[in-house]
Amino acid sequence: MSSRSRVASTLRRAKVNFGNFTRPIPYFAQPRWQSTASTEDAEGVAKGTTGSSKTIKFTSETYPSIKRDSRFAEITEEHVNHFRSLLGTESAIIDGVTRDATDDIEPFNGDWMRKYRGHTKLVLKPASTEEVSQVLKYCNDNMLAVVPQGGNSGLVGGSVPVFDEIVISMSRMNQIRSFDEVSGTLVVDAGCILEVADGYLGERGHIFPLDLGAKGSCHIGGNVATNAGGLRLLRYGSLHGSVLGIEAVLPDGTVVDDLSKLRKNNTGYDLKQLFIGAEGTIGIITKVSIICPQRSKAINVAFFGLESYEKVQEAFREAKGQLSEILSAFELMDRQSQDLVHRVTKNKRPLESEYPFYCLIETSGSNTEHDSEKLEKFLEYVMEKEIVLDGVVAQDTTQVKALWGWREGVPECLGHWGGTYKYDLSIPISELYSLVEETRAKITDAGLLGEDEEHPVVDVVGYGHMGDSNLHLNVATRRYDKEVEKILEPFVYEWISKRSGSISAEHGLGLAKKNYIGYSRSDTMIRLMKQIKDLYDPVSGIHLL
Amino acid sequence: MSSRSRVASTLRRAKVNFGNFTRPIPYFAQPRWQSTASTEDAEGVAKGTTGSSKTIKFTSETYPSIKRDSRFAEITEEHVNHFRSLLGTESAIIDGVTRDATDDIEPFNGDWMRKYRGHTKLVLKPASTEEVSQVLKYCNDNMLAVVPQGGNSGLVGGSVPVFDEIVISMSRMNQIRSFDEVSGTLVVDAGCILEVADGYLGERGHIFPLDLGAKGSCHIGGNVATNAGGLRLLRYGSLHGSVLGIEAVLPDGTVVDDLSKLRKNNTGYDLKQLFIGAEGTIGIITKVSIICPQRSKAINVAFFGLESYEKVQEAFREAKGQLSEILSAFELMDRQSQDLVHRVTKNKRPLESEYPFYCLIETSGSNTEHDSEKLEKFLEYVMEKEIVLDGVVAQDTTQVKALWGWREGVPECLGHWGGTYKYDLSIPISELYSLVEETRAKITDAGLLGEDEEHPVVDVVGYGHMGDSNLHLNVATRRYDKEVEKILEPFVYEWISKRSGSISAEHGLGLAKKNYIGYSRSDTMIRLMKQIKDLYDPVSGIHLL
């Protein structure tokens, strides 16, 4: 059961019933839903498109300019034997060094976007912080390169090996350690799956302050290491604010024991912050303590059609002002993105007509009636002022799930034709959508976009977390194509740089963007980052900087 | 005009009127208010008790074990001349080196608690980041020790010199640089006074996500450097989450240009986090960019009497559950703290009877009626269940201000008899008040607590931000006394350490607690902090570690 449907079952008890209001909402068409059975959840679609990673080119072939650092040792039987004795059980090692283990190892060598593929022959699955420490110390002493891996749901190639780096999988460290119902503080192992933690919290009236499409497979350690943003940031803020403590292991084996459960602790430098967003490059997070808010009793979801991006901005300003403390999501989807979802899922669209832009709004609060009244008032206002042209409000949990499907389904549906060029950008809100229009124009002008197989590009779409000024510019393609790439880069990065935006809002740098950091960070900042990398890991540094 | 009264004037328009509810609230006594004129605001009282700092012992005499590091140079006329030419205008320097400037310099040498007093003879007031950079570079090259100073409202002696460190005052860098009403992003100079920024935001429908007693004098740069917590943390979270960007200058003059205005930016290490809570020890913050929430239209304040700390915990759990997204403060005050406020202010008490514990609850939301209904329901519940014995709800802005006065007035009133031993602690909620009881018992048993001049201690009180598990244990004294100190330390720190609490929840380490960090941090963490200090400031390090 997905986290979304758990949220929904809460809603069922606190059913929103707009029929109770004094006047009906005639301007809202009744949603014309298909059976939800045809709406595959994000993870399912993702798995479906991934297929066997063996058909994918090696990263080392795709990017021949990336060379293996010859200072790193090759893995020998002796190394494997050491790890075997260290980790004890057979299940802790996938050994492709002394035997053939290709099939078992391949999932650890590739990513779900089918973009990256490594050559690793060894996967280690430590079961404790002490084991992580001993593994890293040994690797450090013996010049063995490593790559930490959580749920491997990243989008920038940061969790898969490029060459023969040892994969350190956190999957066996997956326990929930403690939860304090009064303070809301949860302590979990890094390998705990986000959805598992959120389910555990749900049974205790709380919610994990982070939600994202990959919740069924991503690890909390990976979420924290990549400073994941996702769907709840607008309401619950960034992990830099909600993570209270971290236990991590440095490359030399030092255990950073900073697993505070306190909301406030001003005793010296807040070093745990360095690990949030460092993408595993200065250490491996082994445990996380995090403050979790109360789960809302009432959840409402509305879906609108709008005629222009100007109207989208107006709707956002009104939603912030009128829905204020109960606004929990404000998501943007353009017509092109919804057309592609429709083509893939064949689901009936929520609205009768088509519009250039769509928004999804979610409210969550403690009082169903109050929330419905606020939302009703807001909807009346935006309809009367013609900010919004049409819309629906979910009437039950099935509809909540289905409406979210039109937003959460975008990334997976885009992959339907082959692959997707993905850009995850922070841009000042007023200019946010211009980039999509300019990119689409450039690709169209170059004759690369079209309906048939001759054209590599299916469409250029924009969607994302409007509430956080976070645009996902995606180019759905039939095949990865050098002509398309030449148009996209460095154009997109230069465009962002001119507006002091971020070339990676929430996905991180990974391998995909490590060479482009200069578009979002000054030379001074890059120098200071290198200093930190050198401080904790003077030897290595494959994935960042 | 204080920030509180601005909040209050918002409330007047959206007046809470419990008379509209179907049944009256007979169990709530009408508040018996005195004129607010007799309730001095925090800052006024503080100034009143500070007096001339010249009567205070030098820190170097109080703590003879602290020695001046002989590697630092003495300030010469040549140095002063250099700074004079660098900073240009006469108003940028207070020069007690080549002339007598004692009176002008004394305010920079002392703190408002009258606990610390330094020997500085030179105060520099740079007007730009470039000037800060040049000053620091020169000091670094010439081995001149410095101490950055903001509003000098700290409680741990972190912003005043001990010996002859040059004071770098940020008071001339006090501009508001920009505000984006759509995203809520504010960019300010470090020397901007918190109340000024909050007033500016108030006129634009927003609020600074931090509020504290010293708002009329503290600088935002100092707030960020000390990771100030205060009254709004429960609702708006820590500065680690809300600060989006920082510009800072390292000891060698390097300008850390990390002043992002983006809500999301995952491009490498989040180095700005290191400066939040570093107390100025690795660099001077010169600008801050921060995300500011919408200002709430409706604000309600209620004040309760409770019979035990167990009931306080129950009330907190209920408030979190029932008031949820509109709860903006849950403050605890014990009887002893309120007795002392009463003795100093002579104000009429809010409740008719006296109780062992009092709580102040604030709600803030976007809809007056909804909020009042939620609060009413909550109050009915806690009265019916006898969790709360009596209470009042503020009916207008004067009452809102007066009720807050009973909480915000505590620290100042405690200083009335001479001085206060202050402990700012994070403790798991269930044990939070036991420390006050144990401390009071120890001091009483030692015969140190009493009504007359012979007894150094007036009373031992506990109050604080219950919502953040943050206790202020305060010992009001007639004079600072070695016998009292012997009972308090290391007892308090050991007690905290046993419960994995924090010896400094929000005030920081400063000079007061720098030797006690080991009670809240492991040897490994202290070693890693020293590494960071060495990285950015290999030479100096007077105030921390």
XYZ file of C-alpha atoms in Angstrom, chain A residues 181-184 206 226-227 229-230 233-235 237 240-241 250 254-258 262-271 273-274 277-279 281-282 294 297 316-317 320-322 324-326 365-367 370-371 373-374 377 426-427 429 465 467-468 470 500-509 517 520-522 524-525 527-529 531-533 535-536 544-545, chain B residues 181-184 206 226-227 229-230 233-235 237 240-241 250 254-258 262-271 273-274 277-279 281-282 294 297 316-317 320-322 324-326 365-367 370-371 373-374 377 426-427 429 465 467-468 470 500-509 517 520-522 524-525 527-529 531-533 535-536 544-545:
178
model
C 5.121 10.657 20.654
C 5.300 13.805 22.788
C 8.133 15.524 20.927
C 7.586 13.767 17.568
C 2.421 11.585 12.819
C 20.828 14.258 -1.074
C 18.753 16.802 0.889
C 12.930 18.197 -1.343
C 9.751 16.664 -2.689
C 8.762 21.097 1.570
C 6.321 23.981 1.115
C 4.676 23.007 4.399
C 10.492 23.029 5.266
C 18.267 21.212 7.222
C 15.555 22.355 9.616
C 33.923 9.322 7.703
C 35.611 7.815 12.345
C 32.058 7.609 13.653
C 30.491 11.079 13.738
C 28.186 10.610 16.748
C 25.924 13.598 16.340
C 16.940 17.642 20.784
C 15.045 20.337 18.949
C 17.562 22.910 20.162
C 21.260 22.353 20.800
C 23.593 25.319 20.407
C 26.842 23.766 21.562
C 29.335 24.424 18.813
C 29.363 23.944 15.057
C 26.392 22.118 13.561
C 28.536 19.649 11.648
C 24.504 19.964 8.331
C 27.541 19.225 6.148
C 23.183 17.367 0.725
C 26.798 16.170 0.493
C 25.594 13.140 -1.503
C 31.008 12.333 -0.645
C 32.404 13.060 2.820
C 1.338 15.626 13.594
C -6.902 14.762 9.919
C -0.309 30.909 -6.135
C -0.319 34.299 -4.413
C -0.595 31.447 -0.013
C -2.657 34.307 1.356
C -6.003 32.582 1.792
C -1.959 30.054 4.495
C -1.256 27.569 7.323
C -3.208 24.691 5.709
C -5.196 20.646 8.585
C -6.716 19.512 11.847
C -10.352 20.468 11.238
C -12.605 24.729 8.702
C -10.377 23.529 5.895
C -14.630 26.410 4.275
C -11.248 28.046 3.599
C -13.852 30.588 -0.151
C 15.332 26.757 -9.049
C 14.251 29.923 -10.845
C 8.934 32.490 -9.889
C 6.885 22.431 -7.147
C 5.492 26.654 -4.159
C 9.272 26.247 -3.927
C 11.261 24.571 -8.402
C 21.067 33.406 -10.250
C 19.029 30.232 -10.183
C 20.126 26.753 -9.221
C 21.040 24.061 -11.741
C 19.981 21.484 -9.173
C 17.127 22.431 -6.910
C 16.596 19.075 -5.243
C 18.174 16.226 -7.230
C 21.791 16.996 -6.382
C 24.896 17.040 -8.569
C 28.454 23.454 -10.522
C 25.338 28.035 -9.669
C 28.333 28.539 -7.384
C 31.208 31.002 -7.390
C 35.275 30.880 -3.992
C 32.451 28.578 -2.929
C 37.273 26.253 -3.517
C 35.769 26.164 -0.005
C 33.869 22.984 -0.859
C 38.668 22.290 1.198
C 35.941 20.407 3.078
C 36.231 17.395 0.778
C 39.513 17.657 5.070
C 37.370 14.535 5.357
C 31.850 15.407 -6.539
C 34.238 18.212 -7.332
C 6.532 39.463 -1.809
C 5.742 36.380 -3.885
C 8.392 34.081 -2.433
C 8.723 35.861 0.942
C 4.858 38.996 6.353
C 24.131 32.352 17.480
C 21.310 30.324 15.864
C 15.704 30.131 18.948
C 13.138 32.284 20.717
C 10.637 28.209 16.705
C 7.736 25.879 17.545
C 5.885 27.220 14.517
C 11.369 26.026 12.839
C 18.987 26.211 9.752
C 15.783 25.698 7.797
C 36.564 34.568 6.820
C 37.837 35.765 1.954
C 34.249 36.730 1.173
C 31.986 33.668 1.369
C 29.429 34.654 -1.281
C 26.670 32.202 -0.497
C 16.486 30.175 -3.523
C 14.352 27.914 -1.402
C 16.079 24.889 -2.937
C 19.665 24.676 -4.105
C 21.365 21.281 -4.007
C 24.657 22.137 -5.650
C 27.335 20.948 -3.271
C 28.001 21.344 0.436
C 25.729 23.721 2.306
C 28.599 25.655 3.855
C 25.126 26.138 7.734
C 28.536 26.191 9.439
C 25.497 28.865 15.405
C 29.290 29.266 15.092
C 29.032 32.443 17.185
C 34.314 32.123 15.543
C 35.017 31.171 11.928
C 2.862 35.278 5.787
C -4.401 37.758 10.602
C 0.941 20.348 25.801
C -0.022 17.063 24.157
C -0.344 19.982 19.804
C -3.128 17.627 18.789
C -6.075 20.015 18.811
C -2.022 21.692 15.506
C -1.237 24.018 12.580
C -2.290 27.215 14.405
C -3.798 31.638 11.785
C -5.505 33.116 8.774
C -9.140 32.922 9.919
C -11.820 29.171 12.815
C -9.008 29.839 15.243
C -13.476 27.880 17.508
C -10.452 25.574 17.706
C -12.945 23.559 21.831
C 17.351 21.146 26.357
C 15.918 18.253 28.347
C 10.109 16.849 28.193
C 9.820 27.151 25.623
C 7.157 23.368 22.922
C 10.860 22.973 22.153
C 13.792 24.134 26.267
C 21.690 13.424 26.823
C 20.372 16.966 27.006
C 22.024 20.153 25.841
C 23.829 22.559 28.166
C 22.965 25.330 25.728
C 19.681 25.033 23.911
C 19.624 28.459 22.288
C 22.039 30.890 23.986
C 25.260 29.400 22.637
C 28.560 28.671 24.361
C 30.947 21.616 25.861
C 26.855 17.803 25.536
C 29.320 16.716 22.865
C 31.577 13.705 22.475
C 35.031 13.027 18.534
C 32.634 15.879 17.850
C 37.865 17.142 17.697
C 35.929 17.594 14.434
C 34.874 21.094 15.503
C 39.378 20.788 12.769
C 36.860 23.241 11.269
C 38.103 26.088 13.461
C 40.620 25.220 8.754
C 39.152 28.715 8.729
C 35.373 28.895 21.296
C 37.266 25.652 21.738
